[in-house]
Amino acid sequence: DTGVSQDPRHKITKRGQNVTFRCDPISEHNRLYWYRQTLGQGPEFLTYFQNEAQLEKSRLLSDRFSAERPKGSFSTLEIQRTEQGDSAMYLCASSALDTERNQPQHFGDGTRLSIL
Amino acid sequence: AQTVTQSQPEMSVQEAETVTLSCTYDTSESDYYLFWYKQPPSRQMILVIRQEAYKQQNATENRFSVNFQKAAKSFSLKISDSQLGDAAMYFCAYRGRNAGGTSYGKLTFGQGTILTVHP
């Protein structure tokens, strides 16, 4: 179990640029979640996948955000035309599929995005 | 929609003493889980303890225990014999069924409580 891996750890970019983050979940985990956390606040749900299917998207997720998990393994989160308000920590979590019982979500270290 | 409220932005405790962090939540569901997560500065979110809503018995994990009051929708975390390493931001979180009810879905977090431990 190598844990959830996120890349890059930090990203600094100018307003208006596109950015892409990668998340590698724990290898046997079917579920993959993206959250956004602004300074001093709790994480907010963005979207999640079960294998390659995107099952839920938050209404917080504007059209500038897109997430993929093409082969049911790693996932990417892309933000187009970044804005100042996109500055945040983007957290990825993964879990085994849980139907009857909760399976805990394991979090990565996050990608901190700073918009200049 | 479910909401989670942590009314204590900051708490402090002396090393070896006991501290209780508060959390309330709002839901119309009966099948859900509640969690406390710990997030040290610039470090990973770590699960501290979890509680199944259908279980009346309060969960315990070593020095960490919860007081789960389902009718009051209250879920507090008690840390006994506090240690310097307990210093972190603590988040209360709720997890209910997904829209189809086929499995458990996303986590909904509270605003967090910063815990400071004084030597």
PDB file of C-alpha atoms in Angstrom:
ATOM      1  CA  ASP A   1       0.000   0.000   0.000  1.00  0.00           C
ATOM      2  CA  THR A   2       1.853   3.048  -1.288  1.00  0.00           C
ATOM      3  CA  GLY A   3      -0.928   5.473  -0.456  1.00  0.00           C
ATOM      4  CA  VAL A   4      -2.620   8.088  -2.607  1.00  0.00           C
ATOM      5  CA  SER A   5      -0.147  10.072  -4.672  1.00  0.00           C
ATOM      6  CA  GLN A   6      -0.773  13.549  -6.084  1.00  0.00           C
ATOM      7  CA  ASP A   7       1.309  15.495  -8.541  1.00  0.00           C
ATOM      8  CA  PRO A   8       2.453  18.223  -8.495  1.00  0.00           C
ATOM      9  CA  ARG A   9       2.606  19.205  -4.809  1.00  0.00           C
ATOM     10  CA  HIS A  10       2.600  22.883  -5.680  1.00  0.00           C
ATOM     11  CA  LYS A  11       1.538  24.758  -8.797  1.00  0.00           C
ATOM     12  CA  ILE A  12       1.933  28.483  -9.355  1.00  0.00           C
ATOM     13  CA  THR A  13       0.413  29.926 -12.478  1.00  0.00           C
ATOM     14  CA  LYS A  14      -0.858  33.152 -13.938  1.00  0.00           C
ATOM     15  CA  ARG A  15      -4.517  33.949 -14.124  1.00  0.00           C
ATOM     16  CA  GLY A  16      -6.031  32.697 -17.346  1.00  0.00           C
ATOM     17  CA  GLN A  17      -3.718  29.725 -17.761  1.00  0.00           C
ATOM     18  CA  ASN A  18      -4.843  26.107 -17.786  1.00  0.00           C
ATOM     19  CA  VAL A  19      -3.584  23.655 -15.161  1.00  0.00           C
ATOM     20  CA  THR A  20      -3.850  19.894 -14.784  1.00  0.00           C
ATOM     21  CA  PHE A  21      -3.362  17.829 -11.657  1.00  0.00           C
ATOM     22  CA  ARG A  22      -2.863  14.085 -11.383  1.00  0.00           C
ATOM     23  CA  CYS A  23      -3.965  11.645  -8.703  1.00  0.00           C
ATOM     24  CA  ASP A  24      -2.853   8.027  -8.386  1.00  0.00           C
ATOM     25  CA  PRO A  25      -5.110   6.163  -5.971  1.00  0.00           C
ATOM     26  CA  ILE A  26      -4.298   3.122  -3.890  1.00  0.00           C
ATOM     27  CA  SER A  27      -4.063   0.403  -6.500  1.00  0.00           C
ATOM     28  CA  GLU A  28      -7.072  -1.762  -5.625  1.00  0.00           C
ATOM     29  CA  HIS A  29      -9.437   1.139  -4.899  1.00  0.00           C
ATOM     30  CA  ASN A  30     -12.440   1.516  -7.198  1.00  0.00           C
ATOM     31  CA  ARG A  31     -13.530   4.891  -5.891  1.00  0.00           C
ATOM     32  CA  LEU A  32     -11.659   8.157  -6.427  1.00  0.00           C
ATOM     33  CA  TYR A  33     -12.735  11.531  -5.024  1.00  0.00           C
ATOM     34  CA  TRP A  34     -11.666  15.119  -5.607  1.00  0.00           C
ATOM     35  CA  TYR A  35     -12.095  17.817  -2.950  1.00  0.00           C
ATOM     36  CA  ARG A  36     -11.078  21.457  -2.774  1.00  0.00           C
ATOM     37  CA  GLN A  37      -9.884  23.087   0.446  1.00  0.00           C
ATOM     38  CA  THR A  38      -9.361  26.802   0.877  1.00  0.00           C
ATOM     39  CA  LEU A  39      -7.210  28.165   3.677  1.00  0.00           C
ATOM     40  CA  GLY A  40      -8.685  27.591   7.114  1.00  0.00           C
ATOM     41  CA  GLN A  41     -11.751  25.766   5.791  1.00  0.00           C
ATOM     42  CA  GLY A  42     -12.911  22.194   5.505  1.00  0.00           C
ATOM     43  CA  PRO A  43     -12.621  20.338   2.203  1.00  0.00           C
ATOM     44  CA  GLU A  44     -15.518  20.692  -0.236  1.00  0.00           C
ATOM     45  CA  PHE A  45     -16.544  17.883  -2.527  1.00  0.00           C
ATOM     46  CA  LEU A  46     -15.974  18.375  -6.248  1.00  0.00           C
ATOM     47  CA  THR A  47     -16.548  15.043  -7.969  1.00  0.00           C
ATOM     48  CA  TYR A  48     -16.025  11.304  -7.709  1.00  0.00           C
ATOM     49  CA  PHE A  49     -15.484   8.260  -9.882  1.00  0.00           C
ATOM     50  CA  GLN A  50     -16.293   4.626  -9.574  1.00  0.00           C
ATOM     51  CA  ASN A  51     -13.786   2.931 -11.837  1.00  0.00           C
ATOM     52  CA  GLU A  52     -13.870   5.073 -14.998  1.00  0.00           C
ATOM     53  CA  ALA A  53     -17.425   6.363 -14.516  1.00  0.00           C
ATOM     54  CA  GLN A  54     -17.914   9.845 -13.077  1.00  0.00           C
ATOM     55  CA  LEU A  55     -20.872   9.335 -10.747  1.00  0.00           C
ATOM     56  CA  GLU A  56     -21.380  12.739  -9.169  1.00  0.00           C
ATOM     57  CA  LYS A  57     -20.321  16.317  -9.733  1.00  0.00           C
ATOM     58  CA  SER A  58     -20.791  19.162  -7.299  1.00  0.00           C
ATOM     59  CA  ARG A  59     -22.684  22.248  -8.368  1.00  0.00           C
ATOM     60  CA  LEU A  60     -19.537  24.074  -7.251  1.00  0.00           C
ATOM     61  CA  LEU A  61     -17.769  22.595 -10.257  1.00  0.00           C
ATOM     62  CA  SER A  62     -18.000  25.196 -12.998  1.00  0.00           C
ATOM     63  CA  ASP A  63     -17.651  24.440 -16.691  1.00  0.00           C
ATOM     64  CA  ARG A  64     -13.980  25.387 -16.431  1.00  0.00           C
ATOM     65  CA  PHE A  65     -13.324  22.271 -14.372  1.00  0.00           C
ATOM     66  CA  SER A  66     -13.140  18.805 -15.865  1.00  0.00           C
ATOM     67  CA  ALA A  67     -12.042  15.508 -14.395  1.00  0.00           C
ATOM     68  CA  GLU A  68     -11.281  12.201 -16.020  1.00  0.00           C
ATOM     69  CA  ARG A  69     -10.338   8.708 -14.990  1.00  0.00           C
ATOM     70  CA  PRO A  70      -9.952   7.071 -18.397  1.00  0.00           C
ATOM     71  CA  LYS A  71      -8.813   3.599 -17.414  1.00  0.00           C
ATOM     72  CA  GLY A  72     -10.192   3.454 -13.934  1.00  0.00           C
ATOM     73  CA  SER A  73      -6.769   3.966 -12.394  1.00  0.00           C
ATOM     74  CA  PHE A  74      -5.246   7.459 -12.137  1.00  0.00           C
ATOM     75  CA  SER A  75      -7.352  10.579 -12.496  1.00  0.00           C
ATOM     76  CA  THR A  76      -6.703  14.080 -13.788  1.00  0.00           C
ATOM     77  CA  LEU A  77      -8.388  17.325 -12.796  1.00  0.00           C
ATOM     78  CA  GLU A  78      -8.067  20.188 -15.271  1.00  0.00           C
ATOM     79  CA  ILE A  79      -8.935  23.806 -14.639  1.00  0.00           C
ATOM     80  CA  GLN A  80      -9.202  26.013 -17.698  1.00  0.00           C
ATOM     81  CA  ARG A  81      -8.789  29.798 -17.690  1.00  0.00           C
ATOM     82  CA  THR A  82      -7.824  29.888 -14.039  1.00  0.00           C
ATOM     83  CA  GLU A  83      -9.156  32.651 -11.799  1.00  0.00           C
ATOM     84  CA  GLN A  84      -7.953  34.067  -8.484  1.00  0.00           C
ATOM     85  CA  GLY A  85     -10.710  32.195  -6.688  1.00  0.00           C
ATOM     86  CA  ASP A  86      -9.307  28.878  -7.861  1.00  0.00           C
ATOM     87  CA  SER A  87      -6.387  29.239  -5.463  1.00  0.00           C
ATOM     88  CA  ALA A  88      -6.783  26.357  -3.038  1.00  0.00           C
ATOM     89  CA  MET A  89      -5.520  22.940  -2.030  1.00  0.00           C
ATOM     90  CA  TYR A  90      -6.929  20.209  -4.271  1.00  0.00           C
ATOM     91  CA  LEU A  91      -7.220  16.927  -2.429  1.00  0.00           C
ATOM     92  CA  CYS A  92      -7.660  13.481  -3.894  1.00  0.00           C
ATOM     93  CA  ALA A  93      -8.942  10.499  -1.928  1.00  0.00           C
ATOM     94  CA  SER A  94      -9.615   6.889  -2.780  1.00  0.00           C
ATOM     95  CA  SER A  95     -11.547   4.052  -1.238  1.00  0.00           C
ATOM     96  CA  ALA A  96     -12.627   0.541  -1.971  1.00  0.00           C
ATOM     97  CA  LEU A  97     -16.140   0.161  -3.320  1.00  0.00           C
ATOM     98  CA  ASP A  98     -18.570   0.258  -0.434  1.00  0.00           C
ATOM     99  CA  THR A  99     -22.120  -0.918  -0.815  1.00  0.00           C
ATOM    100  CA  GLU A 100     -23.153  -2.341   2.510  1.00  0.00           C
ATOM    101  CA  ARG A 101     -20.411  -0.946   4.681  1.00  0.00           C
ATOM    102  CA  ASN A 102     -18.442   2.252   4.630  1.00  0.00           C
ATOM    103  CA  GLN A 103     -14.890   1.946   3.353  1.00  0.00           C
ATOM    104  CA  PRO A 104     -12.682   4.755   4.643  1.00  0.00           C
ATOM    105  CA  GLN A 105     -11.367   7.334   2.233  1.00  0.00           C
ATOM    106  CA  HIS A 106      -7.586   7.666   2.163  1.00  0.00           C
ATOM    107  CA  PHE A 107      -6.300  11.106   1.274  1.00  0.00           C
ATOM    108  CA  GLY A 108      -3.266  12.235  -0.656  1.00  0.00           C
ATOM    109  CA  ASP A 109      -1.043  15.159   0.331  1.00  0.00           C
ATOM    110  CA  GLY A 110      -2.873  17.468  -2.054  1.00  0.00           C
ATOM    111  CA  THR A 111      -1.840  19.892  -4.789  1.00  0.00           C
ATOM    112  CA  ARG A 112      -1.627  23.501  -3.696  1.00  0.00           C
ATOM    113  CA  LEU A 113      -2.604  25.878  -6.509  1.00  0.00           C
ATOM    114  CA  SER A 114      -1.624  29.532  -6.367  1.00  0.00           C
ATOM    115  CA  ILE A 115      -2.931  31.932  -8.992  1.00  0.00           C
ATOM    116  CA  LEU A 116      -0.857  35.074  -9.533  1.00  0.00           C
TER     117      LEU A 116
ATOM    118  CA  ALA B   1     -28.592  18.698   1.834  1.00  0.00           C
ATOM    119  CA  GLN B   2     -26.492  17.591   4.742  1.00  0.00           C
ATOM    120  CA  THR B   3     -24.559  20.175   6.736  1.00  0.00           C
ATOM    121  CA  VAL B   4     -21.867  19.806   9.376  1.00  0.00           C
ATOM    122  CA  THR B   5     -21.113  22.562  11.880  1.00  0.00           C
ATOM    123  CA  GLN B   6     -18.105  22.924  14.135  1.00  0.00           C
ATOM    124  CA  SER B   7     -18.707  25.907  16.379  1.00  0.00           C
ATOM    125  CA  GLN B   8     -15.229  26.058  17.921  1.00  0.00           C
ATOM    126  CA  PRO B   9     -12.703  27.632  15.518  1.00  0.00           C
ATOM    127  CA  GLU B  10      -9.898  27.089  18.023  1.00  0.00           C
ATOM    128  CA  MET B  11      -9.331  25.059  21.160  1.00  0.00           C
ATOM    129  CA  SER B  12      -6.328  24.603  23.398  1.00  0.00           C
ATOM    130  CA  VAL B  13      -5.335  22.030  25.986  1.00  0.00           C
ATOM    131  CA  GLN B  14      -2.456  21.330  28.305  1.00  0.00           C
ATOM    132  CA  GLU B  15      -0.381  18.254  27.608  1.00  0.00           C
ATOM    133  CA  ALA B  16      -1.803  15.188  29.438  1.00  0.00           C
ATOM    134  CA  GLU B  17      -5.201  16.873  29.905  1.00  0.00           C
ATOM    135  CA  THR B  18      -8.517  16.076  28.205  1.00  0.00           C
ATOM    136  CA  VAL B  19     -10.244  18.170  25.557  1.00  0.00           C
ATOM    137  CA  THR B  20     -13.581  17.838  23.787  1.00  0.00           C
ATOM    138  CA  LEU B  21     -14.285  19.108  20.284  1.00  0.00           C
ATOM    139  CA  SER B  22     -17.888  19.726  19.270  1.00  0.00           C
ATOM    140  CA  CYS B  23     -19.730  18.919  16.078  1.00  0.00           C
ATOM    141  CA  THR B  24     -23.367  19.047  15.062  1.00  0.00           C
ATOM    142  CA  TYR B  25     -24.884  17.928  11.793  1.00  0.00           C
ATOM    143  CA  ASP B  26     -28.157  18.066   9.971  1.00  0.00           C
ATOM    144  CA  THR B  27     -29.605  15.224   7.914  1.00  0.00           C
ATOM    145  CA  SER B  28     -32.912  13.563   7.177  1.00  0.00           C
ATOM    146  CA  GLU B  29     -31.257  10.211   6.498  1.00  0.00           C
ATOM    147  CA  SER B  30     -31.075   7.341   8.946  1.00  0.00           C
ATOM    148  CA  ASP B  31     -28.165   5.428   7.388  1.00  0.00           C
ATOM    149  CA  TYR B  32     -24.886   7.326   7.580  1.00  0.00           C
ATOM    150  CA  TYR B  33     -21.425   7.457   9.062  1.00  0.00           C
ATOM    151  CA  LEU B  34     -19.676  10.184  11.005  1.00  0.00           C
ATOM    152  CA  PHE B  35     -15.945  10.763  11.149  1.00  0.00           C
ATOM    153  CA  TRP B  36     -13.268  12.813  12.786  1.00  0.00           C
ATOM    154  CA  TYR B  37     -10.233  13.574  10.633  1.00  0.00           C
ATOM    155  CA  LYS B  38      -6.970  15.152  11.729  1.00  0.00           C
ATOM    156  CA  GLN B  39      -4.935  17.400   9.446  1.00  0.00           C
ATOM    157  CA  PRO B  40      -1.528  18.461  10.818  1.00  0.00           C
ATOM    158  CA  PRO B  41      -0.046  21.604   9.242  1.00  0.00           C
ATOM    159  CA  SER B  42       0.979  20.937   5.637  1.00  0.00           C
ATOM    160  CA  ARG B  43       0.347  17.257   6.085  1.00  0.00           C
ATOM    161  CA  GLN B  44      -2.080  14.613   5.004  1.00  0.00           C
ATOM    162  CA  MET B  45      -5.656  14.227   6.242  1.00  0.00           C
ATOM    163  CA  ILE B  46      -5.770  11.243   8.592  1.00  0.00           C
ATOM    164  CA  LEU B  47      -8.827   9.367   9.831  1.00  0.00           C
ATOM    165  CA  VAL B  48      -9.006   9.448  13.627  1.00  0.00           C
ATOM    166  CA  ILE B  49     -12.272   7.683  14.407  1.00  0.00           C
ATOM    167  CA  ARG B  50     -15.601   6.772  12.815  1.00  0.00           C
ATOM    168  CA  GLN B  51     -19.115   6.028  14.040  1.00  0.00           C
ATOM    169  CA  GLU B  52     -21.921   4.117  12.326  1.00  0.00           C
ATOM    170  CA  ALA B  53     -25.250   5.830  12.884  1.00  0.00           C
ATOM    171  CA  TYR B  54     -27.071   2.557  13.577  1.00  0.00           C
ATOM    172  CA  LYS B  55     -24.726   1.719  16.451  1.00  0.00           C
ATOM    173  CA  GLN B  56     -25.670   3.142  19.819  1.00  0.00           C
ATOM    174  CA  GLN B  57     -22.316   2.350  21.356  1.00  0.00           C
ATOM    175  CA  ASN B  58     -19.833   5.197  21.123  1.00  0.00           C
ATOM    176  CA  ALA B  59     -16.677   4.458  19.132  1.00  0.00           C
ATOM    177  CA  THR B  60     -13.308   4.425  20.877  1.00  0.00           C
ATOM    178  CA  GLU B  61      -9.779   4.339  19.453  1.00  0.00           C
ATOM    179  CA  ASN B  62      -7.115   4.395  22.161  1.00  0.00           C
ATOM    180  CA  ARG B  63      -7.091   7.966  23.571  1.00  0.00           C
ATOM    181  CA  PHE B  64      -9.859   9.111  21.206  1.00  0.00           C
ATOM    182  CA  SER B  65     -13.542   8.582  21.878  1.00  0.00           C
ATOM    183  CA  VAL B  66     -16.778  10.070  20.661  1.00  0.00           C
ATOM    184  CA  ASN B  67     -20.065  11.044  22.245  1.00  0.00           C
ATOM    185  CA  PHE B  68     -22.685  10.313  19.593  1.00  0.00           C
ATOM    186  CA  GLN B  69     -26.149  11.707  20.334  1.00  0.00           C
ATOM    187  CA  LYS B  70     -28.241  10.713  17.337  1.00  0.00           C
ATOM    188  CA  ALA B  71     -31.457  12.445  18.336  1.00  0.00           C
ATOM    189  CA  ALA B  72     -29.612  15.671  19.029  1.00  0.00           C
ATOM    190  CA  LYS B  73     -27.466  15.208  15.903  1.00  0.00           C
ATOM    191  CA  SER B  74     -24.361  15.802  17.922  1.00  0.00           C
ATOM    192  CA  PHE B  75     -20.989  14.084  17.518  1.00  0.00           C
ATOM    193  CA  SER B  76     -18.199  15.290  19.804  1.00  0.00           C
ATOM    194  CA  LEU B  77     -14.609  14.049  19.986  1.00  0.00           C
ATOM    195  CA  LYS B  78     -12.841  13.583  23.301  1.00  0.00           C
ATOM    196  CA  ILE B  79      -9.056  13.391  23.354  1.00  0.00           C
ATOM    197  CA  SER B  80      -7.672  12.047  26.610  1.00  0.00           C
ATOM    198  CA  ASP B  81      -4.084  12.404  27.828  1.00  0.00           C
ATOM    199  CA  SER B  82      -3.385  14.977  25.100  1.00  0.00           C
ATOM    200  CA  GLN B  83       0.016  14.820  23.459  1.00  0.00           C
ATOM    201  CA  LEU B  84       2.007  17.422  21.548  1.00  0.00           C
ATOM    202  CA  GLY B  85       1.498  15.359  18.411  1.00  0.00           C
ATOM    203  CA  ASP B  86      -2.260  15.836  18.677  1.00  0.00           C
ATOM    204  CA  ALA B  87      -1.885  19.460  17.623  1.00  0.00           C
ATOM    205  CA  ALA B  88      -3.657  19.822  14.285  1.00  0.00           C
ATOM    206  CA  MET B  89      -6.830  20.960  12.561  1.00  0.00           C
ATOM    207  CA  TYR B  90      -9.647  18.532  13.317  1.00  0.00           C
ATOM    208  CA  PHE B  91     -12.550  18.058  10.942  1.00  0.00           C
ATOM    209  CA  CYS B  92     -15.869  16.433  11.607  1.00  0.00           C
ATOM    210  CA  ALA B  93     -17.340  14.785   8.512  1.00  0.00           C
ATOM    211  CA  TYR B  94     -20.592  13.118   7.451  1.00  0.00           C
ATOM    212  CA  ARG B  95     -21.069  10.409   4.859  1.00  0.00           C
ATOM    213  CA  GLY B  96     -24.454   9.230   3.711  1.00  0.00           C
ATOM    214  CA  ARG B  97     -25.773   7.129   0.874  1.00  0.00           C
ATOM    215  CA  ASN B  98     -25.279   8.306  -2.681  1.00  0.00           C
ATOM    216  CA  ALA B  99     -28.179   9.534  -4.800  1.00  0.00           C
ATOM    217  CA  GLY B 100     -29.119   6.037  -5.898  1.00  0.00           C
ATOM    218  CA  GLY B 101     -28.787   4.662  -2.402  1.00  0.00           C
ATOM    219  CA  THR B 102     -26.580   1.869  -3.674  1.00  0.00           C
ATOM    220  CA  SER B 103     -23.472   2.777  -1.721  1.00  0.00           C
ATOM    221  CA  TYR B 104     -21.927   5.435   0.469  1.00  0.00           C
ATOM    222  CA  GLY B 105     -20.929   8.632  -1.263  1.00  0.00           C
ATOM    223  CA  LYS B 106     -18.979  11.799  -0.651  1.00  0.00           C
ATOM    224  CA  LEU B 107     -17.811  13.270   2.630  1.00  0.00           C
ATOM    225  CA  THR B 108     -19.299  16.531   3.879  1.00  0.00           C
ATOM    226  CA  PHE B 109     -16.883  18.332   6.191  1.00  0.00           C
ATOM    227  CA  GLY B 110     -17.294  20.916   8.906  1.00  0.00           C
ATOM    228  CA  GLN B 111     -15.230  24.094   9.031  1.00  0.00           C
ATOM    229  CA  GLY B 112     -12.612  22.588  11.327  1.00  0.00           C
ATOM    230  CA  THR B 113     -11.235  23.252  14.810  1.00  0.00           C
ATOM    231  CA  ILE B 114      -7.600  24.147  15.347  1.00  0.00           C
ATOM    232  CA  LEU B 115      -6.280  22.319  18.398  1.00  0.00           C
ATOM    233  CA  THR B 116      -3.221  23.670  20.174  1.00  0.00           C
ATOM    234  CA  VAL B 117      -1.475  21.527  22.784  1.00  0.00           C
ATOM    235  CA  HIS B 118       0.600  23.382  25.381  1.00  0.00           C
ATOM    236  CA  PRO B 119       3.562  21.601  27.007  1.00  0.00           C
TER     237      PRO B 119
END
